[in-house]
Amino acid sequence: GAGVSQTPSNKVTEKGKYVELRCDPISGHTALYWYRQSLGQGPEFLIYFQGTGAADDSGLPNDRFFAVRPEGSVSTLKIQRTERGDSAVYLCASSFRQGTSNEQFFGPGTRLTVL
Amino acid sequence: QQQVKQSPQSLIVQKGGISIINCAYENTAFDYFPWYQQFPGKGPALLIAIRPDVSEKKEGRFTISFNKSAKQFSLHIMDSQPGDSATYFCAARSTDKLIFGTGTRLQVFP
């Protein structure tokens, strides 16, 4: 079966623009996570969905960042008024919650460059 | 308290040698400790994981040693191979989200 897919793989934008990053989780996975990975760093948690609702959005850096998952499957991470500091790889992961098994499967990421 | 500290930052090992990466944490509420392997341009992939009620877990050439009282855990890669060259991240889970270490870049030379 297909893994987690993310589109686009690369996105170059100008400071101040709006961007949307898409994540298609593994079919049947109810939990979906967004992380941000800066160069030379480990992934940093942004937000977690269980079904359609955001169960934990404590990692979103500010109100320019917003994510949705309207039908409990595909998710979109939206960034308004992008800043150069937003440049990073945005990773999406999904998991199938069943008891204590909660392995997170990561997609390849979207590399966002803000000029 | 939510940090996971990882060392070393980089590691060079000869083929057939043992690679050892260490991590330490503070939050005793962490309930799951995975190790991820990441190749350039790819997302992290789960390598092996352990729960805090177990002191050691082995899968093939990969072993996690876990010391709950010291709040430390480590990854041992036996018989390291050039194909193991990648960046390794330890992580700890807190209420479903993963807190990652800063990564160790492993290079295995033939």
Coordinates of N, CA and C in Angstrom, one line a residue:
Chain A
G1 N 0.8 -1.2 0.0 CA 0.0 0.0 0.0 C 0.9 1.2 0.0
A2 N 0.3 2.4 -0.4 CA 1.0 3.6 -0.5 C 1.3 4.1 0.9
G3 N 2.4 4.8 1.0 CA 2.7 5.5 2.3 C 2.1 6.9 2.3
V4 N 2.6 7.7 3.3 CA 2.1 9.0 3.4 C 2.7 9.9 2.2
S5 N 1.9 10.6 1.6 CA 2.4 11.4 0.5 C 2.1 12.9 0.8
Q6 N 3.0 13.7 0.3 CA 3.0 15.1 0.6 C 3.2 15.9 -0.8
T7 N 2.4 16.9 -1.0 CA 2.6 17.8 -2.1 C 2.5 19.2 -1.8
P8 N 3.3 20.1 -2.5 CA 4.3 19.7 -3.4 C 5.5 19.2 -2.7
S9 N 6.5 18.7 -3.4 CA 7.7 18.2 -2.7 C 8.6 19.4 -2.4
N10 N 8.5 20.5 -3.3 CA 9.3 21.7 -3.1 C 8.4 22.9 -3.3
K11 N 8.5 23.9 -2.5 CA 7.7 25.1 -2.7 C 8.6 26.3 -2.5
V12 N 8.7 27.2 -3.5 CA 9.5 28.4 -3.3 C 8.5 29.6 -3.4
T13 N 8.5 30.4 -2.4 CA 7.6 31.6 -2.4 C 8.3 32.8 -1.9
E14 N 7.6 33.9 -2.1 CA 8.2 35.2 -1.6 C 7.7 35.6 -0.3
K15 N 8.5 36.3 0.5 CA 8.1 36.8 1.8 C 6.7 37.5 1.7
G16 N 5.8 37.2 2.6 CA 4.5 37.8 2.6 C 3.4 37.0 1.9
K17 N 3.8 36.0 1.1 CA 2.8 35.2 0.4 C 2.2 34.2 1.3
Y18 N 1.1 33.6 0.7 CA 0.3 32.6 1.4 C 0.7 31.2 0.7
V19 N 0.9 30.2 1.6 CA 1.1 28.9 1.0 C 0.3 27.8 1.6
E20 N 0.0 26.7 0.9 CA -0.7 25.6 1.4 C 0.1 24.3 1.1
L21 N 0.2 23.5 2.1 CA 1.0 22.3 2.0 C 0.0 21.1 2.2
R22 N 0.0 20.1 1.4 CA -1.0 19.0 1.5 C -0.3 17.7 2.0
C23 N -1.1 17.0 2.7 CA -0.7 15.7 3.2 C -1.8 14.7 3.0
D24 N -1.4 13.5 2.4 CA -2.4 12.4 2.2 C -1.9 11.3 3.1
P25 N -2.6 11.0 4.2 CA -2.1 9.9 5.1 C -2.3 8.6 4.5
I26 N -1.8 7.6 5.2 CA -2.0 6.2 4.9 C -3.5 5.9 5.1
S27 N -4.1 5.2 4.2 CA -5.5 4.9 4.2 C -5.9 4.2 5.5
G28 N -6.9 4.7 6.2 CA -7.3 4.0 7.4 C -6.7 4.6 8.7
H29 N -5.6 5.4 8.5 CA -5.0 6.0 9.7 C -5.8 7.2 10.2
T30 N -6.2 7.1 11.5 CA -7.1 8.1 12.0 C -6.3 9.3 12.6
A31 N -5.0 9.2 12.9 CA -4.3 10.3 13.5 C -3.3 10.8 12.5
L32 N -3.2 12.1 12.5 CA -2.3 12.8 11.5 C -1.5 13.9 12.2
Y33 N -0.2 14.0 11.9 CA 0.6 14.9 12.6 C 1.4 15.8 11.6
W34 N 1.7 17.0 12.0 CA 2.5 17.9 11.2 C 3.7 18.2 12.1
Y35 N 4.9 18.1 11.5 CA 6.2 18.5 12.1 C 6.9 19.5 11.2
R36 N 7.8 20.2 11.7 CA 8.7 21.1 10.9 C 10.1 20.7 11.3
Q37 N 10.9 20.6 10.2 CA 12.3 20.2 10.4 C 13.2 21.3 9.8
S38 N 13.9 22.0 10.6 CA 14.9 23.0 10.1 C 16.2 22.3 9.8
L39 N 17.0 22.9 9.0 CA 18.3 22.3 8.6 C 19.2 21.9 9.8
G40 N 19.5 20.6 9.8 CA 20.4 20.1 10.9 C 19.7 19.9 12.2
Q41 N 18.4 19.9 12.2 CA 17.7 19.7 13.5 C 16.7 18.5 13.4
G42 N 16.2 18.1 14.5 CA 15.2 17.1 14.5 C 13.8 17.7 14.2
P43 N 12.9 16.9 13.8 CA 11.5 17.4 13.6 C 10.9 18.0 14.8
E44 N 10.2 19.1 14.6 CA 9.6 19.8 15.7 C 8.1 19.7 15.6
F45 N 7.4 19.2 16.6 CA 5.9 19.0 16.5 C 5.2 20.4 16.3
L46 N 4.2 20.3 15.4 CA 3.3 21.5 15.2 C 1.9 21.2 15.6
I47 N 1.3 20.2 15.1 CA -0.2 20.0 15.4 C -0.5 18.5 15.1
Y48 N -1.5 18.0 15.8 CA -1.9 16.6 15.7 C -3.5 16.6 15.6
F49 N -3.9 15.8 14.6 CA -5.3 15.6 14.4 C -5.7 14.2 14.8
Q50 N -6.8 14.0 15.5 CA -7.4 12.7 15.7 C -8.8 12.8 15.0
G51 N -8.9 12.2 13.8 CA -10.1 12.4 13.0 C -10.1 13.7 12.4
T52 N -11.2 14.5 12.5 CA -11.3 15.8 11.9 C -10.8 16.9 12.8
G53 N -10.7 16.6 14.1 CA -10.4 17.7 15.0 C -9.0 17.8 15.4
A54 N -8.5 19.0 15.7 CA -7.1 19.2 16.2 C -7.1 18.8 17.6
A55 N -6.4 17.7 18.0 CA -6.3 17.3 19.4 C -5.3 18.1 20.1
D56 N -4.3 18.6 19.4 CA -3.2 19.3 20.1 C -2.5 20.2 19.0
D57 N -2.7 21.5 19.2 CA -2.0 22.4 18.3 C -1.0 23.3 19.0
S58 N -0.5 22.8 20.1 CA 0.4 23.6 20.9 C 1.7 23.9 20.2
G59 N 2.1 23.2 19.2 CA 3.3 23.5 18.5 C 3.3 24.5 17.4
L60 N 2.1 25.0 17.0 CA 2.0 26.0 16.0 C 2.7 27.3 16.5
P61 N 3.6 27.8 15.8 CA 4.4 28.9 16.3 C 3.7 30.2 16.5
N62 N 2.7 30.5 15.7 CA 1.9 31.7 15.9 C 0.7 31.6 15.0
D63 N -0.2 32.6 15.0 CA -1.4 32.6 14.3 C -1.3 32.7 12.8
R64 N -0.2 32.7 12.3 CA 0.0 32.7 10.8 C -0.1 31.2 10.3
F65 N 0.0 30.3 11.2 CA 0.0 28.9 10.9 C -1.4 28.3 11.2
F66 N -2.0 27.6 10.3 CA -3.3 27.0 10.5 C -3.3 25.6 9.8
A67 N -4.0 24.7 10.3 CA -4.1 23.4 9.6 C -5.6 22.9 9.7
V68 N -6.0 22.2 8.7 CA -7.3 21.6 8.6 C -7.3 20.2 8.2
R69 N -8.3 19.4 8.5 CA -8.5 18.0 8.1 C -10.0 17.8 8.0
P70 N -10.7 18.4 7.1 CA -12.1 18.5 7.1 C -12.9 17.2 7.0
E71 N -12.3 16.2 6.4 CA -13.0 14.9 6.3 C -12.3 13.7 7.0
G72 N -11.3 14.1 7.8 CA -10.6 13.1 8.6 C -9.6 12.3 7.8
S73 N -9.2 12.8 6.6 CA -8.2 12.1 5.8 C -7.1 13.1 5.4
V74 N -7.3 13.7 4.3 CA -6.3 14.7 3.8 C -6.2 15.9 4.7
S75 N -5.0 16.4 4.9 CA -4.8 17.6 5.7 C -4.1 18.6 4.9
T76 N -4.4 19.9 5.2 CA -3.7 21.0 4.6 C -3.1 21.9 5.7
L77 N -1.8 22.2 5.6 CA -1.2 23.1 6.5 C -1.1 24.5 5.7
K78 N -1.6 25.5 6.3 CA -1.7 26.8 5.7 C -0.8 27.8 6.4
I79 N 0.0 28.5 5.7 CA 0.8 29.5 6.3 C 0.6 30.9 5.6
Q80 N 0.2 31.8 6.4 CA -0.1 33.2 5.9 C 1.1 34.1 6.1
R81 N 1.2 35.1 5.2 CA 2.2 36.1 5.4 C 3.6 35.5 5.7
T82 N 4.0 34.6 4.8 CA 5.2 33.8 5.1 C 6.4 34.7 5.3
E83 N 7.3 34.2 6.2 CA 8.5 34.9 6.6 C 9.7 34.0 6.2
R84 N 10.9 34.6 6.1 CA 12.1 33.8 5.7 C 12.3 32.7 6.8
G85 N 12.0 33.0 8.0 CA 12.2 32.0 9.1 C 11.3 30.8 9.0
D86 N 10.3 30.9 8.1 CA 9.4 29.7 7.9 C 10.1 28.7 7.0
S87 N 11.2 29.0 6.4 CA 11.8 28.1 5.5 C 12.3 26.8 6.3
A88 N 11.8 25.7 5.8 CA 12.1 24.4 6.5 C 11.5 23.3 5.7
V89 N 11.7 22.1 6.1 CA 11.0 20.9 5.6 C 9.8 20.7 6.5
Y90 N 8.6 20.6 5.9 CA 7.4 20.4 6.7 C 7.0 18.9 6.4
L91 N 7.0 18.1 7.5 CA 6.8 16.7 7.5 C 5.4 16.4 8.0
C92 N 4.8 15.4 7.4 CA 3.5 14.9 7.8 C 3.7 13.5 8.2
A93 N 3.0 13.0 9.2 CA 3.0 11.6 9.6 C 1.6 11.2 10.0
S94 N 1.3 9.9 9.8 CA 0.1 9.4 10.2 C 0.2 8.1 11.0
S95 N -0.8 7.8 11.8 CA -0.7 6.6 12.6 C -2.1 6.0 12.8
F96 N -2.2 4.7 13.0 CA -3.4 4.0 13.2 C -3.5 3.7 14.7
R97 N -4.4 4.4 15.4 CA -4.4 4.2 16.8 C -5.2 3.0 17.2
Q98 N -4.5 2.0 17.7 CA -5.1 0.8 18.2 C -4.4 0.3 19.4
G99 N -5.1 0.5 20.6 CA -4.4 0.2 21.8 C -3.2 1.1 22.0
T100 N -2.1 0.5 22.3 CA -0.9 1.3 22.6 C 0.0 1.4 21.3
S101 N -0.4 0.7 20.2 CA 0.4 0.8 19.0 C 0.1 2.1 18.3
N102 N 1.1 2.9 18.2 CA 0.9 4.2 17.7 C 2.1 4.7 16.8
E103 N 2.7 3.7 16.0 CA 3.8 4.1 15.2 C 3.5 5.2 14.2
Q104 N 4.2 6.2 14.2 CA 4.0 7.3 13.2 C 4.8 7.1 12.0
F105 N 4.1 7.1 10.8 CA 4.8 6.9 9.5 C 4.9 8.2 8.9
F106 N 6.1 8.6 8.5 CA 6.3 9.9 7.9 C 6.3 9.9 6.4
G107 N 5.9 11.1 5.9 CA 6.0 11.3 4.5 C 7.4 11.9 4.1
P108 N 7.6 12.1 2.8 CA 9.0 12.6 2.4 C 9.1 14.1 2.7
G109 N 8.1 14.8 3.1 CA 8.2 16.2 3.4 C 8.0 17.2 2.2
T110 N 7.7 18.4 2.6 CA 7.6 19.5 1.6 C 8.7 20.5 2.0
R111 N 9.6 20.8 1.1 CA 10.7 21.7 1.4 C 10.2 23.1 1.0
L112 N 10.0 24.0 2.0 CA 9.5 25.3 1.8 C 10.7 26.3 1.9
T113 N 10.8 27.1 0.8 CA 11.8 28.1 0.8 C 11.1 29.5 0.6
V114 N 11.3 30.4 1.6 CA 10.7 31.7 1.5 C 11.9 32.7 1.2
L115 N 11.7 33.3 0.0 CA 12.8 34.2 -0.4 C 12.6 35.7 0.1
Chain B
Q1 N 12.0 20.8 30.1 CA 11.6 19.5 30.5 C 11.1 18.6 29.4
Q2 N 10.7 19.3 28.3 CA 10.3 18.5 27.1 C 11.4 18.2 26.2
Q3 N 12.6 18.5 26.5 CA 13.7 18.3 25.6 C 14.2 16.8 25.7
V4 N 14.8 16.4 24.6 CA 15.5 15.2 24.5 C 16.9 15.5 24.0
K5 N 17.9 15.2 24.8 CA 19.3 15.6 24.4 C 20.0 14.4 23.8
Q6 N 20.6 14.6 22.6 CA 21.2 13.5 21.8 C 22.7 13.8 21.6
S7 N 23.5 12.8 21.7 CA 24.9 12.9 21.3 C 25.4 11.6 20.8
P8 N 26.5 11.6 20.0 CA 27.2 12.8 19.5 C 26.4 13.4 18.3
Q9 N 26.9 14.5 17.9 CA 26.3 15.2 16.7 C 26.6 14.4 15.4
S10 N 27.9 13.9 15.4 CA 28.3 13.1 14.2 C 29.2 12.0 14.7
L11 N 29.2 10.9 13.9 CA 29.9 9.7 14.3 C 30.5 9.1 13.0
I12 N 31.7 8.7 13.1 CA 32.4 8.0 12.0 C 32.8 6.7 12.5
V13 N 32.4 5.6 11.8 CA 32.7 4.3 12.2 C 33.2 3.5 11.0
Q14 N 34.1 2.6 11.2 CA 34.5 1.7 10.2 C 33.6 0.5 10.0
K15 N 33.5 0.1 8.8 CA 32.6 -1.1 8.5 C 32.9 -2.2 9.5
G16 N 31.8 -2.8 10.0 CA 32.0 -3.9 11.0 C 32.0 -3.5 12.4
G17 N 32.2 -2.2 12.6 CA 32.3 -1.6 14.0 C 31.0 -1.4 14.6
I18 N 31.0 -1.0 15.9 CA 29.8 -0.7 16.6 C 29.5 0.8 16.7
S19 N 28.3 1.2 16.3 CA 27.9 2.6 16.4 C 27.1 2.8 17.7
I20 N 27.3 3.8 18.5 CA 26.6 4.0 19.7 C 26.1 5.5 19.7
I21 N 24.8 5.7 19.9 CA 24.3 7.0 20.0 C 23.5 7.1 21.3
N22 N 23.6 8.2 22.0 CA 23.0 8.3 23.3 C 22.0 9.4 23.4
C23 N 21.0 9.2 24.2 CA 20.0 10.2 24.4 C 19.6 10.3 25.9
A24 N 19.2 11.5 26.3 CA 18.8 11.7 27.7 C 17.5 12.6 27.7
Y25 N 16.7 12.3 28.7 CA 15.5 13.1 28.8 C 15.2 13.5 30.3
E26 N 14.2 14.4 30.5 CA 13.9 14.8 31.8 C 12.5 14.4 32.2
N27 N 11.6 14.4 31.2 CA 10.1 14.3 31.5 C 9.8 12.8 31.8
T28 N 9.5 12.5 33.0 CA 9.2 11.1 33.4 C 7.8 10.6 32.8
A29 N 7.1 11.5 32.2 CA 5.8 11.2 31.7 C 5.9 10.6 30.2
F30 N 7.1 10.7 29.7 CA 7.3 10.0 28.3 C 7.0 8.5 28.5
D31 N 6.3 8.0 27.5 CA 5.9 6.6 27.6 C 6.3 5.7 26.4
Y32 N 7.1 6.2 25.6 CA 7.5 5.4 24.4 C 8.7 6.1 23.8
F33 N 9.7 5.3 23.4 CA 11.0 5.9 23.0 C 11.4 5.3 21.6
P34 N 11.1 5.9 20.5 CA 11.5 5.3 19.2 C 12.8 5.9 18.7
W35 N 13.4 5.2 17.8 CA 14.6 5.7 17.1 C 14.2 5.7 15.6
Y36 N 14.5 6.9 15.0 CA 14.2 7.0 13.6 C 15.5 7.2 12.8
Q37 N 15.5 6.6 11.5 CA 16.6 6.7 10.6 C 16.1 7.6 9.4
Q38 N 16.9 8.6 9.0 CA 16.6 9.5 8.0 C 17.7 9.6 7.0
F39 N 17.3 9.3 5.7 CA 18.3 9.5 4.6 C 18.0 10.9 4.0
P40 N 19.0 11.5 3.3 CA 18.8 12.8 2.7 C 17.6 12.8 1.8
G41 N 16.8 13.8 1.9 CA 15.6 14.0 1.0 C 14.4 13.1 1.4
K42 N 14.5 12.3 2.4 CA 13.5 11.4 2.8 C 12.9 11.8 4.2
G43 N 11.7 11.3 4.5 CA 11.2 11.5 5.8 C 11.8 10.4 6.8
P44 N 11.8 10.7 8.1 CA 12.3 9.7 9.0 C 11.5 8.4 9.0
A45 N 12.2 7.3 9.2 CA 11.6 6.0 9.2 C 11.9 5.3 10.5
L46 N 10.8 4.7 11.1 CA 11.0 4.1 12.4 C 12.0 2.9 12.3
L47 N 13.0 2.9 13.2 CA 14.0 1.8 13.2 C 13.6 0.8 14.2
I48 N 13.5 1.2 15.4 CA 13.2 0.4 16.6 C 12.7 1.3 17.7
A49 N 11.9 0.7 18.6 CA 11.3 1.5 19.7 C 11.2 0.7 21.0
I50 N 11.2 1.4 22.1 CA 11.1 0.7 23.4 C 10.2 1.4 24.3
R51 N 9.6 0.7 25.2 CA 8.7 1.3 26.3 C 9.6 1.3 27.6
P52 N 9.2 2.2 28.5 CA 10.1 2.4 29.7 C 10.1 1.2 30.7
D53 N 9.2 0.2 30.5 CA 9.2 -0.9 31.4 C 10.1 -2.0 31.0
V54 N 10.9 -1.8 29.9 CA 11.8 -2.8 29.3 C 13.2 -2.2 29.3
S55 N 14.2 -2.9 29.7 CA 15.6 -2.4 29.7 C 16.4 -2.5 28.4
E56 N 16.0 -3.5 27.6 CA 16.7 -3.7 26.4 C 15.8 -4.3 25.3
K57 N 16.0 -3.9 24.1 CA 15.2 -4.5 23.0 C 16.2 -4.6 21.8
K58 N 16.2 -5.8 21.2 CA 17.1 -6.1 20.1 C 16.3 -6.5 18.9
E59 N 16.6 -5.9 17.7 CA 16.0 -6.3 16.4 C 17.2 -6.3 15.4
G60 N 17.6 -7.6 15.1 CA 18.7 -7.7 14.2 C 20.0 -7.1 14.7
R61 N 20.5 -6.2 13.9 CA 21.8 -5.5 14.4 C 21.6 -4.3 15.3
F62 N 20.3 -4.0 15.5 CA 20.0 -2.8 16.3 C 19.5 -3.1 17.7
T63 N 20.0 -2.5 18.7 CA 19.6 -2.7 20.1 C 19.4 -1.4 20.7
I64 N 18.3 -1.3 21.5 CA 18.1 -0.1 22.4 C 18.4 -0.6 23.8
S65 N 19.2 0.2 24.5 CA 19.4 0.0 25.9 C 18.7 1.1 26.6
F66 N 17.9 0.8 27.7 CA 17.1 1.9 28.3 C 17.4 1.8 29.8
N67 N 17.7 3.0 30.4 CA 18.0 3.1 31.8 C 17.0 4.1 32.4
K68 N 16.0 3.5 33.0 CA 14.9 4.4 33.5 C 15.3 5.3 34.6
S69 N 16.1 4.8 35.5 CA 16.5 5.6 36.7 C 17.4 6.7 36.3
A70 N 18.3 6.5 35.3 CA 19.2 7.6 34.8 C 18.5 8.4 33.7
K71 N 17.3 8.0 33.3 CA 16.6 8.7 32.2 C 17.5 8.9 31.0
Q72 N 18.1 7.7 30.6 CA 18.9 7.7 29.4 C 18.6 6.5 28.6
F73 N 18.8 6.6 27.3 CA 18.6 5.4 26.4 C 19.6 5.6 25.2
S74 N 20.0 4.5 24.7 CA 21.0 4.5 23.6 C 20.6 3.5 22.5
L75 N 21.2 3.8 21.4 CA 21.0 2.9 20.2 C 22.4 2.3 19.9
H76 N 22.5 1.0 19.8 CA 23.7 0.3 19.4 C 23.5 -0.3 18.0
I77 N 24.3 0.0 17.1 CA 24.3 -0.7 15.8 C 25.5 -1.6 15.6
M78 N 25.3 -2.9 15.7 CA 26.3 -3.8 15.6 C 26.7 -4.0 14.1
D79 N 28.0 -4.4 13.9 CA 28.4 -4.7 12.5 C 28.0 -3.7 11.5
S80 N 28.3 -2.4 11.9 CA 27.8 -1.3 11.1 C 28.3 -1.4 9.6
Q81 N 27.3 -1.1 8.7 CA 27.5 -1.2 7.2 C 27.5 0.2 6.6
P82 N 28.1 0.3 5.4 CA 28.0 1.6 4.7 C 26.6 2.0 4.4
G83 N 25.7 1.1 4.2 CA 24.3 1.4 4.0 C 23.6 2.0 5.2
D84 N 24.2 1.9 6.4 CA 23.7 2.5 7.6 C 24.0 3.9 7.7
S85 N 24.8 4.5 6.8 CA 25.1 5.9 6.8 C 23.9 6.7 6.6
A86 N 23.5 7.5 7.6 CA 22.2 8.2 7.6 C 22.3 9.1 8.9
T87 N 21.2 9.9 9.1 CA 21.0 10.6 10.3 C 20.0 9.9 11.2
Y88 N 20.4 9.7 12.4 CA 19.5 9.0 13.4 C 19.0 10.0 14.4
F89 N 17.7 9.8 14.7 CA 17.1 10.6 15.7 C 16.5 9.8 16.8
C90 N 16.7 10.1 18.0 CA 16.0 9.5 19.1 C 14.8 10.4 19.3
A91 N 13.7 9.8 20.0 CA 12.5 10.6 20.2 C 11.9 10.0 21.5
A92 N 11.0 10.8 22.0 CA 10.2 10.4 23.2 C 8.8 10.9 23.0
R93 N 7.8 10.1 23.4 CA 6.5 10.4 23.1 C 5.8 11.0 24.4
S94 N 5.1 12.1 24.2 CA 4.4 12.8 25.3 C 3.0 13.1 24.7
T95 N 2.0 12.5 25.3 CA 0.6 12.6 24.9 C 0.5 12.7 23.3
D96 N 1.0 11.6 22.7 CA 0.9 11.3 21.3 C 1.8 12.1 20.4
K97 N 2.4 13.2 20.8 CA 3.4 13.9 20.0 C 4.8 13.4 20.3
L98 N 5.6 13.4 19.3 CA 7.0 13.0 19.5 C 7.9 14.2 19.7
I99 N 8.8 14.1 20.7 CA 9.8 15.1 20.9 C 11.1 14.5 20.4
F100 N 11.7 15.1 19.4 CA 12.9 14.5 18.8 C 14.2 15.1 19.4
G101 N 15.3 14.3 19.4 CA 16.6 14.8 19.6 C 17.1 15.6 18.4
T102 N 18.3 16.1 18.5 CA 18.8 16.9 17.4 C 19.5 16.1 16.3
G103 N 19.6 14.8 16.5 CA 20.1 14.0 15.4 C 21.6 13.7 15.5
T104 N 22.0 12.5 15.0 CA 23.4 12.1 14.9 C 23.6 11.7 13.4
R105 N 24.6 12.3 12.8 CA 24.9 11.9 11.5 C 26.0 10.8 11.5
L106 N 25.6 9.7 11.1 CA 26.5 8.5 11.1 C 27.1 8.3 9.7
Q107 N 28.4 8.1 9.7 CA 29.1 7.8 8.4 C 29.9 6.5 8.7
V108 N 29.6 5.5 7.9 CA 30.3 4.2 8.0 C 31.1 4.0 6.8
F109 N 32.4 3.9 7.0 CA 33.4 3.8 5.9 C 33.8 2.3 5.7
P110 N 33.9 1.9 4.4 CA 34.3 0.5 4.1 C 35.7 0.2 4.6

